[in-house]
Structures are given as C-alpha cells and as structure tokens.
PDB file of C-alpha atoms in Angstrom:
ATOM      1  CA  MET S   1      -0.385  17.145   1.673  1.00  0.00           C
ATOM      2  CA  PRO S   2      -1.713  20.697   1.368  1.00  0.00           C
ATOM      3  CA  VAL S   3      -3.251  22.811   4.011  1.00  0.00           C
ATOM      4  CA  ARG S   4      -6.558  21.710   4.936  1.00  0.00           C
ATOM      5  CA  VAL S   5      -9.063  24.330   3.660  1.00  0.00           C
ATOM      6  CA  VAL S   6     -12.976  24.545   3.547  1.00  0.00           C
ATOM      7  CA  GLU S   7     -13.411  26.332   0.500  1.00  0.00           C
ATOM      8  CA  SER S   8       7.692  15.716 -25.234  1.00  0.00           C
ATOM      9  CA  ASN S   9       8.864  15.095 -27.919  1.00  0.00           C
ATOM     10  CA  ALA S  10       8.274  11.626 -29.511  1.00  0.00           C
ATOM     11  CA  ALA S  11       4.753  10.454 -29.973  1.00  0.00           C
ATOM     12  CA  PRO S  12       4.056   6.698 -28.879  1.00  0.00           C
ATOM     13  CA  GLN S  13       3.122   4.048 -31.247  1.00  0.00           C
ATOM     14  CA  VAL S  14      -0.543   3.150 -30.894  1.00  0.00           C
ATOM     15  CA  SER S  15      -0.953  -0.553 -30.546  1.00  0.00           C
ATOM     16  CA  GLY S  16      -4.031  -2.716 -31.454  1.00  0.00           C
ATOM     17  CA  ASN S  17      -2.756  -5.592 -29.169  1.00  0.00           C
ATOM     18  CA  ASP S  18      -4.821  -6.679 -26.312  1.00  0.00           C
ATOM     19  CA  PRO S  19      -3.849  -4.532 -23.389  1.00  0.00           C
ATOM     20  CA  GLY S  20      -4.065  -7.631 -21.038  1.00  0.00           C
ATOM     21  CA  ASN S  21      -1.082  -9.089 -22.791  1.00  0.00           C
ATOM     22  CA  ARG S  22       1.001  -5.988 -22.738  1.00  0.00           C
ATOM     23  CA  SER S  23       4.368  -6.191 -20.993  1.00  0.00           C
ATOM     24  CA  PRO S  24       5.082  -3.884 -18.088  1.00  0.00           C
ATOM     25  CA  LEU S  25       6.838  -0.616 -18.466  1.00  0.00           C
ATOM     26  CA  PRO S  26      10.656  -1.038 -18.617  1.00  0.00           C
ATOM     27  CA  PRO S  27      12.319  -0.268 -15.406  1.00  0.00           C
ATOM     28  CA  SER S  28      14.078   3.173 -15.188  1.00  0.00           C
ATOM     29  CA  SER S  29      17.400   3.199 -13.172  1.00  0.00           C
ATOM     30  CA  LEU S  30      15.993   6.385 -11.403  1.00  0.00           C
ATOM     31  CA  LEU S  31      12.684   5.089 -10.522  1.00  0.00           C
ATOM     32  CA  ALA S  32      13.851   2.262  -8.088  1.00  0.00           C
ATOM     33  CA  ALA S  33      13.484   1.310  -4.456  1.00  0.00           C
ATOM     34  CA  GLY S  34      15.629   3.476  -2.344  1.00  0.00           C
ATOM     35  CA  GLN S  35      15.876   6.431  -4.763  1.00  0.00           C
ATOM     36  CA  ALA S  36      15.364   9.874  -3.100  1.00  0.00           C
ATOM     37  CA  PHE S  37      14.095  13.076  -4.482  1.00  0.00           C
ATOM     38  CA  SER S  38      14.093  16.448  -3.252  1.00  0.00           C
ATOM     39  CA  GLY S  39      12.223  19.783  -4.218  1.00  0.00           C
ATOM     40  CA  THR S  40       9.220  21.930  -3.461  1.00  0.00           C
ATOM     41  CA  GLN S  41       5.321  21.932  -3.416  1.00  0.00           C
ATOM     42  CA  ASN S  42       3.704  25.138  -4.057  1.00  0.00           C
ATOM     43  CA  VAL S  43       0.804  25.425  -1.938  1.00  0.00           C
ATOM     44  CA  SER S  44      -0.082  29.261  -2.692  1.00  0.00           C
ATOM     45  CA  ASN S  45      -3.612  30.250  -2.495  1.00  0.00           C
ATOM     46  CA  GLN S  46      -5.476  33.666  -3.260  1.00  0.00           C
ATOM     47  CA  GLN S  47      -4.297  35.013   0.072  1.00  0.00           C
ATOM     48  CA  LYS S  48      -0.509  34.322  -0.128  1.00  0.00           C
ATOM     49  CA  GLU S  49       2.190  32.716  -1.932  1.00  0.00           C
ATOM     50  CA  GLU S  50       3.881  29.752  -0.072  1.00  0.00           C
ATOM     51  CA  ALA S  51       6.052  26.746  -1.000  1.00  0.00           C
ATOM     52  CA  TRP S  52       7.253  23.904   1.196  1.00  0.00           C
ATOM     53  CA  ARG S  53      10.322  21.956   0.875  1.00  0.00           C
ATOM     54  CA  VAL S  54       9.638  18.320   0.044  1.00  0.00           C
ATOM     55  CA  ASN S  55      11.669  15.189   0.163  1.00  0.00           C
ATOM     56  CA  VAL S  56      10.311  11.915  -1.363  1.00  0.00           C
ATOM     57  CA  GLN S  57      11.846   8.316  -1.091  1.00  0.00           C
ATOM     58  CA  ILE S  58      10.734   5.355  -3.092  1.00  0.00           C
ATOM     59  CA  GLN S  59      10.243   2.226  -0.809  1.00  0.00           C
ATOM     60  CA  GLY S  60       9.150  -0.162  -3.285  1.00  0.00           C
ATOM     61  CA  VAL S  61       8.494  -0.751  -6.967  1.00  0.00           C
ATOM     62  CA  ASP S  62       6.303  -3.526  -8.652  1.00  0.00           C
ATOM     63  CA  LEU S  63       6.252  -2.804 -12.394  1.00  0.00           C
ATOM     64  CA  GLU S  64       4.418  -5.916 -13.317  1.00  0.00           C
ATOM     65  CA  HIS S  65       1.461  -4.866 -11.225  1.00  0.00           C
ATOM     66  CA  GLY S  66       1.936  -1.066 -11.837  1.00  0.00           C
ATOM     67  CA  TYR S  67       2.563  -0.374  -8.211  1.00  0.00           C
ATOM     68  CA  LEU S  68       5.030   1.684  -6.178  1.00  0.00           C
ATOM     69  CA  CYS S  69       5.048   3.240  -2.751  1.00  0.00           C
ATOM     70  CA  GLY S  70       7.148   5.517  -0.688  1.00  0.00           C
ATOM     71  CA  THR S  71       7.262   8.247   1.860  1.00  0.00           C
ATOM     72  CA  MET S  72       6.863  12.025   1.518  1.00  0.00           C
ATOM     73  CA  GLU S  73       8.456  14.542   4.006  1.00  0.00           C
ATOM     74  CA  ALA S  74       7.173  18.082   4.073  1.00  0.00           C
ATOM     75  CA  LEU S  75       9.474  20.613   5.803  1.00  0.00           C
ATOM     76  CA  ASN S  76       8.923  24.246   6.930  1.00  0.00           C
ATOM     77  CA  VAL S  77       5.163  23.628   7.226  1.00  0.00           C
ATOM     78  CA  PRO S  78       3.930  26.720   9.129  1.00  0.00           C
ATOM     79  CA  MET S  79       1.438  24.931  11.479  1.00  0.00           C
ATOM     80  CA  ALA S  80       3.743  22.016  12.335  1.00  0.00           C
ATOM     81  CA  ASP S  81       6.632  21.858  14.859  1.00  0.00           C
ATOM     82  CA  THR S  82       8.315  19.018  13.025  1.00  0.00           C
ATOM     83  CA  PRO S  83       8.564  17.827   9.353  1.00  0.00           C
ATOM     84  CA  VAL S  84       5.458  16.104   8.439  1.00  0.00           C
ATOM     85  CA  ILE S  85       5.931  12.636   6.933  1.00  0.00           C
ATOM     86  CA  THR S  86       3.382  10.692   5.069  1.00  0.00           C
ATOM     87  CA  PHE S  87       3.276   7.151   3.515  1.00  0.00           C
ATOM     88  CA  TRP S  88       1.962   6.949  -0.069  1.00  0.00           C
ATOM     89  CA  GLU S  89       1.014   4.318  -2.650  1.00  0.00           C
ATOM     90  CA  GLY S  90       1.196   4.829  -6.352  1.00  0.00           C
ATOM     91  CA  GLU S  91      -0.566   3.652  -9.449  1.00  0.00           C
ATOM     92  CA  ILE S  92       1.687   3.466 -12.571  1.00  0.00           C
ATOM     93  CA  VAL S  93      -0.313   4.319 -15.780  1.00  0.00           C
ATOM     94  CA  ASP S  94       0.654   1.521 -18.058  1.00  0.00           C
ATOM     95  CA  GLY S  95      -2.564   0.759 -20.040  1.00  0.00           C
ATOM     96  CA  LYS S  96      -2.674  -2.695 -18.475  1.00  0.00           C
ATOM     97  CA  ASN S  97      -3.170  -2.235 -14.564  1.00  0.00           C
ATOM     98  CA  TYR S  98      -4.088   1.363 -14.743  1.00  0.00           C
ATOM     99  CA  THR S  99      -5.162   3.962 -17.376  1.00  0.00           C
ATOM    100  CA  PHE S 100      -5.260   7.695 -17.446  1.00  0.00           C
ATOM    101  CA  TYR S 101      -8.657   7.779 -16.001  1.00  0.00           C
ATOM    102  CA  THR S 102      -8.799   7.532 -12.135  1.00  0.00           C
ATOM    103  CA  GLY S 103     -12.287   6.342 -11.568  1.00  0.00           C
ATOM    104  CA  LYS S 104     -12.218   7.186  -7.740  1.00  0.00           C
ATOM    105  CA  TRP S 105     -11.064   9.676  -5.143  1.00  0.00           C
ATOM    106  CA  GLU S 106     -13.759  12.120  -6.345  1.00  0.00           C
ATOM    107  CA  ALA S 107     -11.921  12.624  -9.666  1.00  0.00           C
ATOM    108  CA  THR S 108     -14.090  12.655 -12.691  1.00  0.00           C
ATOM    109  CA  ARG S 109     -12.769  12.121 -16.368  1.00  0.00           C
ATOM    110  CA  GLU S 110     -12.830  15.931 -16.752  1.00  0.00           C
ATOM    111  CA  ASP S 111     -10.728  16.372 -13.648  1.00  0.00           C
ATOM    112  CA  ASP S 112      -8.385  13.941 -15.003  1.00  0.00           C
ATOM    113  CA  MET S 113      -7.937  15.537 -18.401  1.00  0.00           C
ATOM    114  CA  ARG S 114      -7.445  18.978 -16.800  1.00  0.00           C
ATOM    115  CA  HIS S 115      -4.666  17.766 -14.761  1.00  0.00           C
ATOM    116  CA  TRP S 116      -2.875  15.360 -17.287  1.00  0.00           C
ATOM    117  CA  SER S 117      -2.972  18.317 -19.723  1.00  0.00           C
ATOM    118  CA  LYS S 118      -0.920  20.400 -17.604  1.00  0.00           C
ATOM    119  CA  PHE S 119       2.131  18.237 -18.546  1.00  0.00           C
ATOM    120  CA  PRO S 120       3.570  19.009 -21.919  1.00  0.00           C
ATOM    121  CA  SER S 121       4.562  15.434 -22.301  1.00  0.00           C
ATOM    122  CA  PHE S 122       0.995  14.474 -22.248  1.00  0.00           C
ATOM    123  CA  ALA S 123      -0.028  16.367 -25.358  1.00  0.00           C
ATOM    124  CA  PRO S 124       1.048  13.614 -27.919  1.00  0.00           C
ATOM    125  CA  LEU S 125      -1.230  11.113 -25.920  1.00  0.00           C
ATOM    126  CA  GLN S 126      -4.116  13.295 -25.386  1.00  0.00           C
ATOM    127  CA  GLY S 127      -6.217  12.260 -28.459  1.00  0.00           C
ATOM    128  CA  GLN S 128      -5.875   8.609 -27.684  1.00  0.00           C
ATOM    129  CA  VAL S 129      -6.637   9.001 -23.964  1.00  0.00           C
ATOM    130  CA  GLU S 130      -9.799  10.993 -24.722  1.00  0.00           C
ATOM    131  CA  SER S 131     -10.874   8.164 -26.910  1.00  0.00           C
ATOM    132  CA  ASP S 132     -10.304   5.158 -24.658  1.00  0.00           C
ATOM    133  CA  GLY S 133      -8.415   6.141 -21.615  1.00  0.00           C
ATOM    134  CA  GLY S 134      -5.192   5.313 -23.428  1.00  0.00           C
ATOM    135  CA  ARG S 135      -5.680   1.576 -23.139  1.00  0.00           C
ATOM    136  CA  GLN S 136      -4.323   1.052 -26.865  1.00  0.00           C
ATOM    137  CA  LEU S 137      -1.220   3.146 -26.172  1.00  0.00           C
ATOM    138  CA  ASP S 138       1.986   1.402 -26.109  1.00  0.00           C
ATOM    139  CA  LEU S 139       3.922   3.352 -23.387  1.00  0.00           C
ATOM    140  CA  SER S 140       6.808   0.879 -22.978  1.00  0.00           C
ATOM    141  CA  ASN S 141       9.385   3.149 -24.840  1.00  0.00           C
ATOM    142  CA  TYR S 142       7.921   6.435 -23.909  1.00  0.00           C
ATOM    143  CA  PRO S 143      10.273   8.724 -22.276  1.00  0.00           C
ATOM    144  CA  TYR S 144       7.906   9.740 -19.362  1.00  0.00           C
ATOM    145  CA  ILE S 145       5.977   7.595 -16.877  1.00  0.00           C
ATOM    146  CA  PHE S 146       2.674   8.822 -15.540  1.00  0.00           C
ATOM    147  CA  MET S 147       1.456   7.913 -12.089  1.00  0.00           C
ATOM    148  CA  ARG S 148      -0.969   8.760  -9.408  1.00  0.00           C
ATOM    149  CA  TRP S 149       0.141   8.972  -5.774  1.00  0.00           C
ATOM    150  CA  LYS S 150      -2.108   8.684  -3.033  1.00  0.00           C
ATOM    151  CA  GLU S 151      -1.075   9.394   0.669  1.00  0.00           C
ATOM    152  CA  GLN S 152      -2.432   6.668   2.916  1.00  0.00           C
ATOM    153  CA  TYR S 153      -1.523   7.860   6.486  1.00  0.00           C
ATOM    154  CA  PHE S 154       0.593  10.278   8.624  1.00  0.00           C
ATOM    155  CA  VAL S 155       3.696   8.577   9.680  1.00  0.00           C
ATOM    156  CA  ASN S 156       4.965  10.828  12.623  1.00  0.00           C
ATOM    157  CA  VAL S 157       1.908  13.261  13.322  1.00  0.00           C
ATOM    158  CA  GLY S 158      -1.655  12.875  14.035  1.00  0.00           C
ATOM    159  CA  THR S 159      -4.493  13.708  11.720  1.00  0.00           C
ATOM    160  CA  ASP S 160      -5.025  16.967  13.740  1.00  0.00           C
ATOM    161  CA  CYS S 161      -1.789  18.439  12.428  1.00  0.00           C
ATOM    162  CA  GLY S 162      -3.572  20.811   9.980  1.00  0.00           C
ATOM    163  CA  LEU S 163      -2.851  19.044   6.839  1.00  0.00           C
ATOM    164  CA  THR S 164      -5.096  16.802   4.590  1.00  0.00           C
ATOM    165  CA  ILE S 165      -4.084  13.758   2.733  1.00  0.00           C
ATOM    166  CA  ALA S 166      -7.739  13.408   1.172  1.00  0.00           C
ATOM    167  CA  GLY S 167      -6.463  14.033  -2.309  1.00  0.00           C
ATOM    168  CA  PHE S 168      -3.913  12.633  -4.376  1.00  0.00           C
ATOM    169  CA  TYR S 169      -1.073  13.638  -7.086  1.00  0.00           C
ATOM    170  CA  TYR S 170      -1.068  13.345 -10.756  1.00  0.00           C
ATOM    171  CA  VAL S 171       2.669  12.743 -11.483  1.00  0.00           C
ATOM    172  CA  CYS S 172       4.999  12.751 -14.514  1.00  0.00           C
ATOM    173  CA  PHE S 173       8.495  11.215 -14.192  1.00  0.00           C
ATOM    174  CA  SER S 174      11.190  11.866 -16.773  1.00  0.00           C
ATOM    175  CA  CYS S 175      13.051   8.667 -17.593  1.00  0.00           C
ATOM    176  CA  SER S 176      16.036  10.785 -18.761  1.00  0.00           C
ATOM    177  CA  ASP S 177      16.785  12.703 -15.726  1.00  0.00           C
ATOM    178  CA  GLY S 178      14.667  11.407 -12.959  1.00  0.00           C
ATOM    179  CA  SER S 179      12.832  14.653 -12.574  1.00  0.00           C
ATOM    180  CA  ILE S 180       9.216  14.658 -11.176  1.00  0.00           C
ATOM    181  CA  SER S 181       6.311  16.973 -11.735  1.00  0.00           C
ATOM    182  CA  GLY S 182       3.085  16.636 -10.113  1.00  0.00           C
ATOM    183  CA  PHE S 183      -0.222  18.392  -9.459  1.00  0.00           C
ATOM    184  CA  TYR S 184      -2.331  17.666  -6.300  1.00  0.00           C
ATOM    185  CA  TYR S 185      -6.118  17.293  -6.602  1.00  0.00           C
ATOM    186  CA  ASP S 186      -8.550  17.607  -3.831  1.00  0.00           C
ATOM    187  CA  PRO S 187     -11.964  19.338  -4.383  1.00  0.00           C
ATOM    188  CA  ASN S 188     -11.352  21.007  -0.810  1.00  0.00           C
ATOM    189  CA  SER S 189      -7.881  22.360  -1.552  1.00  0.00           C
ATOM    190  CA  SER S 190      -6.397  25.081  -3.613  1.00  0.00           C
ATOM    191  CA  PRO S 191      -6.244  23.626  -7.137  1.00  0.00           C
ATOM    192  CA  PHE S 192      -3.175  22.673  -9.161  1.00  0.00           C
ATOM    193  CA  GLN S 193      -0.706  22.860  -6.416  1.00  0.00           C
ATOM    194  CA  LYS S 194       2.534  21.929  -8.218  1.00  0.00           C
ATOM    195  CA  LEU S 195       4.981  19.339  -7.051  1.00  0.00           C
ATOM    196  CA  GLU S 196       8.611  19.708  -8.456  1.00  0.00           C
ATOM    197  CA  LEU S 197      11.306  17.165  -7.542  1.00  0.00           C
ATOM    198  CA  LYS S 198      14.770  16.218  -8.658  1.00  0.00           C
ATOM    199  CA  THR S 199      16.706  13.063  -7.857  1.00  0.00           C
ATOM    200  CA  VAL S 200      19.269  13.716  -5.157  1.00  0.00           C
ATOM    201  CA  ASN S 201      21.178  10.276  -4.841  1.00  0.00           C
ATOM    202  CA  GLU S 202      22.457   7.313  -6.715  1.00  0.00           C
ATOM    203  CA  GLY S 203      22.956   4.825  -3.978  1.00  0.00           C
ATOM    204  CA  ARG S 204      19.660   2.988  -2.958  1.00  0.00           C
ATOM    205  CA  THR S 205      18.420   1.089  -0.025  1.00  0.00           C
ATOM    206  CA  GLY S 206      15.085  -0.494  -0.217  1.00  0.00           C
ATOM    207  CA  PHE S 207      13.158  -3.553  -1.639  1.00  0.00           C
ATOM    208  CA  SER S 208      11.699  -4.708  -4.829  1.00  0.00           C
ATOM    209  CA  PHE S 209       8.446  -6.449  -4.816  1.00  0.00           C
ATOM    210  CA  SER S 210       9.399  -8.286  -8.031  1.00  0.00           C
ATOM    211  CA  SER S 211      12.231 -10.007  -6.253  1.00  0.00           C
ATOM    212  CA  TYR S 212      11.282 -10.009  -2.690  1.00  0.00           C
ATOM    213  CA  GLU S 213      14.791  -9.387  -1.663  1.00  0.00           C
ATOM    214  CA  LEU S 214      16.238  -6.681   0.636  1.00  0.00           C
ATOM    215  CA  GLN S 215      18.819  -4.617  -0.814  1.00  0.00           C
TER     216      GLN S 215
END
C-alpha cells in the first residue's frame, strides 16, 4: 500500500505431465492460517528515503486452489493518524491454478519478468518461465513459493487516506525459515518498492479452507 502518486540453490525438475493433474504444493508449517509476519516496506522515491513497519497475518490458505488471504497493517505512515490495515487475497504460483504470468492488473509479461527476476531464487526457473510461463515446472519440492498478493480494500480507514491499493505484490516465500520478500507493482507508484518480512510467532489462530474448521 504505497503512497498515492501521480507520476536458490536447487533447480526444479521439469515435468512433462499434464499441469491439470498436478498435485498442489505441499503445505509449509510457516505458511498457514494464523501465521504472523513482521518487517518493513521500502517506499522511498527520488525525493526521500522512507520505510514503513509492516505486519502481515495470514487468515486462510487453500493450497488445492492456489489461494490464500490475509491482512496487512502499515505503521508509522506519515499521512495517517492510525495504522492502516488492508485485506488482501493471494494467488499461489503452482503451475496448475496460476502461472508466473499475471495477465491482469495492468501487468504485462515484461513487467512480470522484471519483477520475478529480482528474486535470486527465481533464476533457476527463468528459462522455463520465459518459454511457457512455468506450466511444465514441478514446484512441489522447490524450497520457495511464489505468489501474488492483491489488496482488496481498506479495513479501518477510507479510500481518502492518501494510500493506494491499485497495484499488487510479487512475493517469494522461503519454506525453510518463513521469510518473505516482495516487490510492489503499480504503474502510478514508485517502482520496485521492497517488502521484507520475517515470521514472528508459532501459535496460530485462523481457518483453513481445505478443512472448513475453525482453529
């Protein structure tokens, strides 16, 4: 949610199987409903250096359909009297439900490649992604999970708060330590605003779409 402005190591196996029959990505113990993360988003521009503290909590995960959702809280936002909370929905790149190509939100394939290539863990995948969007990649044992997070609405403030949720985040999640890095894309915002988060709790409260049970 930037300010509104006007101006790895192991290569994955390549599978020839039908992507429609592919199993969902295995669940990570750190990518689950109720898991919380904390860190910063760099919103610097040519005029000044600036970073906000950010808290994220995952509210639901449905790996079978490549879906997750949660909330994002931005603190110490200069133009806001209170922390700004948004609700977001995410797409998990699994080759079955979603590929590395966004196909919406004003993002071209060139935009996709510019942003995904910012993640070092994407390098072993880049050739296959440029070929077919990564549909033939078997990501089930890859140590990183790639996602897109799209903020849907402001939870506690109005749309006149001075921030925009028009864009979305390219996200990379480390299955080993739960760290998250991301880059915000919006043609009308400063480019490559970086999101950096680390897991902050082990206890979880939330729900899983796969089980439809409160935890």
